[in-house]
XYZ file of C-alpha atoms in Angstrom:
563
model
C 43.530 11.667 1.044
C 42.697 8.768 3.324
C 44.823 5.644 3.678
C 42.335 3.906 1.409
C 41.280 6.282 -1.331
C 42.014 9.485 -3.242
C 39.418 11.854 -4.639
C 40.402 13.455 -7.955
C 38.212 16.286 -9.266
C 38.430 17.870 -12.710
C 36.672 21.229 -12.848
C 36.016 23.569 -15.741
C 33.485 24.857 -18.243
C 31.257 22.671 -20.379
C 33.033 22.218 -23.690
C 36.546 21.995 -22.205
C 36.546 18.211 -22.485
C 36.713 17.425 -18.787
C 34.272 14.528 -19.120
C 36.484 13.001 -21.786
C 39.667 13.213 -19.747
C 37.795 12.108 -16.629
C 36.576 8.998 -18.420
C 40.069 8.283 -19.763
C 41.625 8.519 -16.303
C 38.843 6.394 -14.821
C 39.313 3.763 -17.526
C 43.036 3.647 -16.833
C 42.378 3.168 -13.127
C 39.904 0.341 -13.673
C 42.292 -1.435 -16.033
C 44.913 -1.358 -13.314
C 42.553 -2.975 -10.830
C 41.389 0.105 -8.944
C 37.828 0.641 -7.771
C 36.125 3.910 -8.644
C 33.045 5.950 -7.798
C 32.421 8.730 -10.313
C 30.211 11.726 -9.578
C 29.375 14.110 -12.380
C 28.234 17.660 -11.682
C 27.049 19.657 -14.672
C 24.729 22.514 -15.445
C 21.730 22.602 -17.734
C 23.317 24.370 -20.691
C 25.046 23.370 -23.903
C 28.269 25.303 -23.345
C 29.696 27.188 -20.401
C 28.725 26.925 -16.776
C 30.783 25.218 -14.122
C 31.106 21.436 -14.400
C 32.978 18.766 -12.454
C 33.982 15.149 -13.021
C 34.983 13.515 -9.730
C 36.720 10.150 -9.354
C 37.091 8.623 -5.943
C 39.441 5.674 -6.369
C 41.121 3.066 -4.224
C 42.774 -0.335 -4.384
C 39.985 -1.464 -2.060
C 36.295 -1.296 -2.800
C 34.727 2.155 -2.477
C 30.958 2.594 -2.612
C 30.288 6.299 -2.198
C 31.485 9.733 -3.309
C 33.690 11.878 -1.080
C 33.128 15.556 -0.358
C 36.699 16.624 0.382
C 39.043 16.829 -2.597
C 42.551 15.385 -2.644
C 43.612 16.412 -6.140
C 41.819 19.344 -7.796
C 42.575 19.891 -11.484
C 41.461 23.417 -12.414
C 40.713 23.842 -16.113
C 39.406 27.330 -15.389
C 39.972 29.868 -12.638
C 36.403 29.532 -11.359
C 37.188 25.976 -10.268
C 39.895 27.288 -7.950
C 37.476 29.712 -6.307
C 34.593 27.245 -5.913
C 36.432 24.089 -4.924
C 39.723 25.300 -3.451
C 38.188 25.459 0.045
C 37.148 21.793 -0.322
C 40.755 20.534 -0.470
C 41.647 17.972 2.166
C 44.529 18.546 4.578
C 46.905 16.713 2.203
C 45.182 18.032 -0.904
C 46.867 19.567 -3.929
C 45.480 21.972 -6.488
C 46.701 22.061 -10.113
C 46.305 25.474 -11.759
C 47.618 27.436 -14.723
C 50.795 29.404 -14.131
C 50.093 32.792 -12.628
C 46.706 31.929 -11.082
C 48.237 31.525 -7.605
C 46.928 29.157 -5.030
C 45.349 31.539 -2.526
C 47.464 29.969 0.202
C 46.544 26.400 -0.717
C 48.970 23.655 -1.757
C 49.356 24.304 -5.430
C 51.150 23.078 -8.545
C 51.338 25.782 -11.204
C 51.499 24.282 -14.693
C 52.687 26.408 -17.669
C 49.865 25.188 -19.887
C 50.462 27.717 -22.652
C 54.183 26.984 -22.754
C 53.828 23.203 -22.823
C 51.019 22.829 -25.351
C 48.600 24.615 -27.638
C 45.331 25.631 -26.025
C 43.372 22.838 -27.720
C 45.508 20.276 -25.867
C 45.063 21.804 -22.394
C 42.744 19.055 -21.235
C 45.115 16.270 -22.343
C 47.936 18.074 -20.573
C 45.796 18.190 -17.425
C 45.062 14.477 -17.811
C 48.761 13.689 -17.970
C 49.541 15.811 -14.908
C 46.796 14.057 -12.931
C 47.950 10.610 -14.030
C 51.557 11.325 -13.133
C 50.671 12.749 -9.705
C 48.621 9.744 -8.610
C 51.164 7.290 -10.057
C 49.168 5.774 -12.909
C 51.591 4.574 -15.640
C 51.695 6.714 -18.759
C 51.266 3.612 -20.940
C 47.914 2.845 -19.341
C 46.515 6.333 -19.886
C 48.044 6.427 -23.359
C 46.301 3.210 -24.359
C 42.953 4.611 -23.247
C 43.739 7.782 -25.194
C 44.509 5.900 -28.422
C 41.300 3.887 -28.119
C 39.356 7.125 -27.768
C 40.791 8.400 -31.055
C 40.614 5.062 -32.860
C 38.201 6.387 -35.480
C 40.314 9.487 -36.110
C 43.389 9.712 -38.379
C 46.469 8.199 -36.653
C 48.079 11.626 -36.528
C 45.404 12.813 -34.083
C 46.189 10.083 -31.572
C 49.902 10.675 -32.141
C 49.686 14.368 -31.336
C 47.744 13.685 -28.163
C 50.214 10.984 -27.087
C 53.032 13.520 -27.432
C 51.208 15.968 -25.187
C 50.560 13.214 -22.661
C 54.247 12.341 -22.617
C 55.156 15.993 -22.176
C 52.798 16.229 -19.217
C 54.254 13.144 -17.518
C 57.853 14.249 -18.043
C 57.195 17.786 -16.825
C 55.257 16.633 -13.746
C 57.815 14.050 -12.721
C 60.471 16.758 -12.784
C 58.650 19.014 -10.357
C 59.532 19.281 -6.662
C 56.036 18.399 -5.565
C 55.029 15.551 -3.325
C 51.663 13.909 -3.707
C 51.049 10.450 -2.202
C 50.922 7.810 -4.915
C 48.044 5.359 -4.869
C 48.854 1.995 -3.298
C 48.334 -0.603 -6.036
C 45.792 -3.435 -5.773
C 47.420 -6.644 -4.585
C 45.135 -8.825 -6.716
C 43.787 -6.746 -9.598
C 40.932 -8.475 -11.333
C 39.377 -7.924 -14.725
C 36.567 -5.459 -14.311
C 34.262 -3.374 -16.451
C 33.749 0.369 -16.169
C 30.052 1.075 -16.368
C 27.476 3.545 -15.057
C 23.920 2.849 -13.922
C 22.180 3.707 -17.170
C 24.521 1.479 -19.171
C 23.779 -1.395 -16.803
C 20.039 -0.805 -17.209
C 20.393 -0.887 -20.994
C 22.436 -4.094 -20.971
C 20.147 -5.750 -18.437
C 17.123 -4.904 -20.558
C 18.787 -6.381 -23.656
C 19.565 -9.565 -21.753
C 15.908 -9.750 -20.704
C 14.809 -9.717 -24.331
C 14.036 -6.025 -24.902
C 12.886 -5.540 -28.499
C 11.169 -2.145 -28.442
C 12.396 0.971 -26.659
C 10.796 4.387 -27.034
C 11.752 7.631 -25.365
C 11.883 11.390 -25.568
C 15.291 12.804 -24.528
C 15.363 13.977 -20.927
C 18.320 14.213 -18.579
C 19.398 12.038 -16.790
C 17.637 9.149 -18.532
C 18.825 9.795 -22.088
C 22.041 7.792 -21.855
C 19.926 4.619 -21.726
C 18.864 5.391 -25.291
C 22.409 6.342 -26.245
C 23.611 2.958 -24.974
C 20.876 0.987 -26.719
C 20.946 2.719 -30.106
C 24.342 1.412 -31.310
C 23.226 -2.134 -30.425
C 19.861 -1.931 -32.153
C 20.701 -3.562 -35.467
C 22.742 -6.381 -33.969
C 20.119 -7.129 -31.310
C 17.014 -6.823 -33.484
C 15.890 -3.904 -31.373
C 13.735 -0.928 -32.331
C 14.819 2.345 -30.652
C 12.278 5.064 -31.334
C 12.600 8.714 -30.337
C 8.975 9.766 -30.097
C 7.549 13.258 -30.535
C 6.984 13.463 -26.784
C 6.619 11.239 -23.725
C 2.907 10.645 -24.379
C 3.749 9.160 -27.742
C 6.664 7.208 -26.286
C 4.671 5.294 -23.688
C 1.727 4.624 -25.972
C 4.065 3.255 -28.656
C 5.568 0.909 -26.091
C 2.135 -0.255 -24.901
C 1.177 -1.029 -28.484
C 4.381 -2.955 -29.081
C 3.951 -4.924 -25.886
C 0.316 -5.755 -26.748
C 1.663 -7.286 -29.964
C 4.067 -9.448 -27.974
C 7.285 -7.413 -28.062
C 9.106 -6.888 -24.723
C 9.030 -3.110 -24.344
C 10.481 -0.372 -22.167
C 10.350 3.395 -21.867
C 12.646 5.696 -19.921
C 12.279 9.263 -18.769
C 12.656 11.601 -15.797
C 10.099 13.221 -13.518
C 8.753 15.894 -15.879
C 8.530 13.447 -18.753
C 6.889 10.848 -16.575
C 4.200 13.396 -15.694
C 3.182 13.238 -19.356
C 3.274 9.446 -19.367
C 0.854 8.997 -16.493
C -2.272 8.446 -18.578
C -0.382 5.756 -20.453
C 0.487 4.069 -17.157
C -3.224 3.769 -16.431
C -3.787 2.405 -19.926
C -1.221 -0.329 -19.333
C -2.897 -1.117 -16.014
C -6.388 -1.326 -17.518
C -5.400 -3.287 -20.622
C -3.136 -5.507 -18.490
C -0.224 -4.900 -20.816
C 3.285 -5.732 -19.538
C 5.473 -2.629 -19.572
C 8.762 -1.623 -17.958
C 9.150 2.065 -17.117
C 12.484 3.548 -15.993
C 12.330 6.886 -14.194
C 15.677 8.571 -13.485
C 14.937 11.115 -10.776
C 16.145 14.699 -10.732
C 15.030 17.632 -8.575
C 11.608 19.106 -9.315
C 8.959 20.368 -9.317
C 8.644 21.388 -12.956
C 12.099 21.757 -14.479
C 13.750 22.101 -11.066
C 17.476 21.393 -11.297
C 17.529 19.400 -14.536
C 21.036 17.970 -14.205
C 21.229 17.343 -10.453
C 20.085 14.455 -8.298
C 17.268 13.767 -5.847
C 15.031 10.944 -4.605
C 11.786 12.888 -4.495
C 9.613 11.030 -7.027
C 8.900 7.933 -4.949
C 5.392 8.997 -3.938
C 4.716 10.181 -7.506
C 5.582 6.771 -8.927
C 3.638 4.914 -6.229
C 0.393 6.709 -7.003
C 0.757 7.798 -10.648
C -2.295 6.962 -12.712
C -5.992 7.222 -12.130
C -7.936 4.364 -10.657
C -6.513 1.375 -8.840
C -4.259 -1.239 -10.368
C -1.223 -3.220 -9.236
C 2.382 -2.247 -9.839
C 5.876 -2.964 -8.553
C 8.676 -0.448 -7.943
C 12.357 -1.390 -7.885
C 15.045 0.990 -6.555
C 18.568 -0.293 -7.329
C 21.392 0.710 -5.015
C 24.318 -0.158 -7.268
C 25.289 -0.567 -10.909
C 25.114 -4.335 -10.502
C 21.605 -4.028 -9.064
C 20.551 -1.925 -12.074
C 21.364 -4.892 -14.314
C 19.735 -7.483 -12.055
C 16.584 -5.551 -11.229
C 15.765 -4.412 -14.754
C 15.762 -8.088 -15.694
C 13.429 -8.831 -12.817
C 11.222 -5.923 -13.880
C 10.753 -7.527 -17.311
C 10.034 -10.935 -15.806
C 7.552 -9.525 -13.309
C 5.781 -7.320 -15.856
C 5.191 -10.362 -18.046
C 4.228 -12.612 -15.150
C 1.658 -10.203 -13.696
C 0.735 -8.412 -16.952
C 1.056 -4.986 -15.387
C 3.404 -1.961 -15.408
C 6.612 -2.326 -13.412
C 8.909 0.578 -12.518
C 12.629 0.942 -12.009
C 13.358 4.126 -10.086
C 16.895 5.484 -10.217
C 18.421 8.995 -10.107
C 21.029 11.249 -11.717
C 23.780 10.226 -9.325
C 23.460 6.495 -10.040
C 22.622 7.056 -13.709
C 25.896 8.951 -14.333
C 28.133 7.234 -11.783
C 30.802 4.994 -13.309
C 31.963 2.060 -11.203
C 34.409 -0.813 -11.580
C 32.295 -3.945 -11.630
C 32.909 -7.632 -12.150
C 31.750 -8.788 -15.606
C 28.159 -9.965 -15.642
C 27.690 -13.704 -15.996
C 25.146 -13.965 -18.776
C 25.563 -17.522 -20.033
C 22.690 -18.841 -17.915
C 20.347 -15.916 -18.469
C 17.264 -16.360 -20.597
C 15.067 -13.678 -22.132
C 11.437 -13.122 -21.255
C 9.009 -15.071 -23.462
C 5.821 -13.029 -23.949
C 2.453 -14.688 -24.161
C 1.064 -18.067 -23.211
C -0.059 -21.184 -25.027
C -3.764 -21.915 -25.339
C -4.954 -25.426 -26.052
C -8.681 -24.876 -25.545
C -11.340 -24.350 -28.182
C -11.018 -21.217 -30.323
C -14.375 -19.802 -29.367
C -13.719 -19.960 -25.616
C -10.540 -17.855 -25.439
C -11.101 -14.854 -23.175
C -8.350 -12.253 -22.935
C -9.613 -11.098 -19.525
C -10.834 -14.405 -18.172
C -11.576 -14.307 -14.454
C -9.036 -16.524 -12.709
C -8.033 -17.262 -9.123
C -4.794 -15.306 -9.508
C -6.285 -12.494 -11.549
C -3.828 -13.331 -14.322
C -5.507 -14.355 -17.570
C -4.007 -16.386 -20.423
C -2.205 -13.899 -22.662
C -2.321 -14.780 -26.328
C -0.572 -12.544 -28.807
C -2.678 -11.075 -31.609
C -2.033 -12.560 -35.014
C -0.068 -15.532 -33.736
C -2.947 -17.961 -33.415
C -6.483 -18.489 -34.665
C -7.856 -16.691 -31.648
C -9.256 -13.195 -31.641
C -7.455 -11.078 -29.031
C -9.449 -8.027 -27.968
C -8.238 -5.343 -25.541
C -10.165 -2.322 -24.329
C -9.224 0.724 -22.283
C -12.805 1.076 -21.107
C -14.071 -1.389 -18.544
C -14.592 -4.617 -20.385
C -15.979 -8.086 -20.317
C -13.892 -11.235 -20.162
C -13.677 -11.294 -23.973
C -12.385 -7.716 -24.014
C -15.449 -5.806 -25.175
C -16.651 -2.572 -23.590
C -19.260 -2.895 -20.887
C -21.138 -0.715 -18.420
C -22.454 -3.672 -16.492
C -21.558 -2.543 -12.973
C -21.397 -6.059 -11.608
C -18.743 -6.908 -14.205
C -16.911 -3.716 -13.303
C -16.597 -4.927 -9.727
C -15.409 -8.352 -10.882
C -12.774 -6.834 -13.146
C -11.416 -4.512 -10.457
C -11.145 -7.520 -8.142
C -9.455 -9.571 -10.865
C -6.789 -6.932 -11.487
C -6.114 -6.379 -7.800
C -5.667 -10.118 -7.214
C -2.358 -9.771 -9.052
C -0.977 -8.030 -5.979
C -0.681 -11.452 -4.359
C 1.598 -12.556 -7.196
C 3.667 -9.384 -6.876
C 3.990 -9.849 -3.107
C 5.322 -13.386 -3.548
C 8.079 -12.011 -5.793
C 9.218 -9.117 -3.582
C 12.955 -8.637 -3.113
C 13.514 -8.431 0.667
C 15.483 -5.445 1.961
C 19.206 -6.027 2.466
C 20.349 -6.011 6.086
C 24.021 -5.692 7.009
C 26.059 -4.857 10.095
C 25.456 -5.614 13.739
C 22.408 -7.628 14.749
C 20.062 -5.920 17.209
C 22.054 -2.713 16.682
C 21.972 0.442 18.771
C 21.389 2.307 15.506
C 19.700 1.094 12.316
C 20.123 3.222 9.171
C 17.246 2.647 6.723
C 17.524 3.750 3.105
C 16.615 2.996 -0.517
C 18.018 3.374 -4.016
C 21.339 5.053 -4.744
C 22.106 6.079 -1.145
C 23.055 2.477 -0.313
C 26.822 2.973 -0.720
C 26.994 6.104 1.409
C 24.943 4.508 4.172
C 27.156 1.409 4.182
C 30.322 3.528 4.444
C 28.861 5.800 7.122
C 27.811 2.770 9.156
C 31.296 1.254 8.825
C 32.880 4.480 10.118
C 30.495 4.562 13.071
C 31.261 0.923 13.872
C 34.999 1.704 13.792
C 34.324 4.065 16.699
C 32.626 1.382 18.747
C 28.946 1.945 17.934
C 26.736 -1.024 17.064
C 25.219 -0.067 13.717
C 23.114 -1.932 11.174
C 21.807 -0.904 7.756
C 18.614 -1.828 5.934
C 18.439 -1.050 2.216
C 15.251 -1.358 0.160
C 15.923 -2.248 -3.477
C 12.178 -2.704 -3.890
C 9.808 -0.247 -2.234
C 6.500 -1.587 -3.548
C 4.790 -3.760 -2.655
C 6.100 -3.795 0.895
C 6.033 -7.022 2.896
C 6.266 -6.006 6.580
C 7.201 -9.539 7.664
C 10.472 -9.103 5.768
C 11.690 -6.088 7.745
C 9.633 -5.298 10.837
C 11.875 -7.488 12.980
C 14.893 -5.348 12.104
C 13.032 -2.139 12.944
C 11.735 -3.391 16.295
C 15.052 -4.888 17.426
C 17.074 -1.718 16.812
C 17.660 0.733 19.637
C 17.163 3.667 17.309
C 16.007 3.823 13.661
C 17.032 6.661 11.321
C 15.963 6.911 7.684
C 18.395 8.383 5.130
C 16.817 9.745 1.948
C 17.397 12.263 -0.828
C 14.185 14.235 -0.381
C 12.572 16.727 2.008
C 9.512 14.745 3.144
C 11.157 11.490 4.137
C 9.040 9.618 1.609
C 10.145 6.084 2.496
C 9.610 6.860 6.182
C 6.060 7.948 5.404
C 5.422 4.846 3.304
C 6.644 2.513 6.048
C 4.428 4.257 8.587
C 1.442 4.092 6.224
C 1.874 0.368 5.640
C 2.992 -0.778 9.101
C 2.192 1.925 11.658
C 5.881 2.029 12.617
C 7.080 5.612 12.832
C 10.696 6.432 12.036
C 11.055 9.610 14.031
C 14.525 10.649 12.925
C 15.638 11.291 9.384
C 18.726 12.435 7.505
C 17.426 14.174 4.388
C 19.259 15.897 1.550
C 17.574 17.847 -1.234
C 20.109 20.429 -2.447
C 20.746 18.603 -5.708
C 23.865 16.756 -4.515
C 24.169 13.056 -3.678
C 24.170 11.943 -0.060
C 27.705 11.172 1.106
C 29.067 9.365 4.182
C 30.351 12.725 5.465
C 26.875 14.247 5.111
C 25.329 11.450 7.189
C 27.943 11.563 9.927
C 27.836 15.349 10.105
C 24.056 15.218 10.505
C 24.449 12.882 13.487
C 27.100 15.070 15.065
C 25.062 18.253 14.685
C 21.484 17.072 15.304
C 21.242 13.787 17.141
C 23.990 13.847 19.762
């Protein structure tokens, strides 16, 4: 435990309800004004296998997960063996009576004596809440809300077990530092990245969403589905990813803001559809939640190894934009921008996230939505009916987009090369004109690029460059290095394509040393920067073992390799 935060880890088998109790504890913390960073570790199986639900919490803002564990709640004996060695110097392990602590600080709880086996997880929740000093009433309220659709007796039984856990724990001769309370607790929401993407898409006017279930993207669909009727939204589970993306292209062609979501393996099936959207100039938002590959890889772990795949997916050449949010708030903001940009440039736009960010709950300030407006598909056409050309050659490459059936005009689209009025052609001179027209849209995309976020010391001795979900860990690692007297800056890319060198080359050239931090083995952002600018980032901190990059991982890499 540091003076700022405590890292609570629930460990057990799938099916023991550790996600439920983890969410309840996290909700109680957020309601009391605490900040949280949740990391979920689970295996690709329906039941069994070792899982964890980790909550790093503090009265001050925390941005990244922590590797050492302060409070380890063992719902099975395997958790003790795997994670016991990860306890911090002040850490405490909670185990069932008779398991022993293997020499580690340990609180043995008589689970079987205090409650029936089916209540073991609620008992563990109460012990954890009591140890960190979270009031029983707060956890109890979250518990009752969870069972609100069950008979009152169910919530009542669980409240009794929670009370038993608090009373028993408070009577034990064990000392665990209580969390210092926030001095000015504000009203915050508890939300993970995929929920923020879903809400951001709804605020942008999403009306058609198609998908095929694939971890870790599926919770976007699970968030959208309950809202479908109220929001006038169609949520369609397709027969596969090929069907999903082609459904969305069709809906978008008809004037319905559309989105698909998937993960790497599913996106591999969608690639032909990406080209179709590029050729037909159909606006489309595609969310790819990365996980380790190739093939099935580690289906429920995290990685940032699909950047190059997304950059070049599809045959032929056509413009695209790729956003890479670094926080839950950025997920909401950037998915909105993805919808706006897709409509503006009439082209596919990507939002690239990963399992860590997708599943990571945070305490966030409520989104201000009163001034937000949804995307309005299509354009008005005041010219003569006969002269409307869906693919008219323009200076920007962007043609007037009328929606079929909503005017007197005939709207023709074609996946083959086509003329300005949308009919197939093999006139090679027109082919060259149409390629040029589509590529002109890059200028529009470039004008809309989100510049990378710089923070820290100007002209630093060390500049840490990163993208996507590693933002929080890089910021915390840089802060720790600065506390030891080193001049450190950070540069985070929330959009990795197109790149505008004028936005960031100054930071790279002014730094004494530049190190890229990424969740892949190739250093894919480093390679992209070199390809586009000629600037070589010689040093990299790379992680590709399926776990998220942490501040400790970054600092340890510097200690072992660079100095």
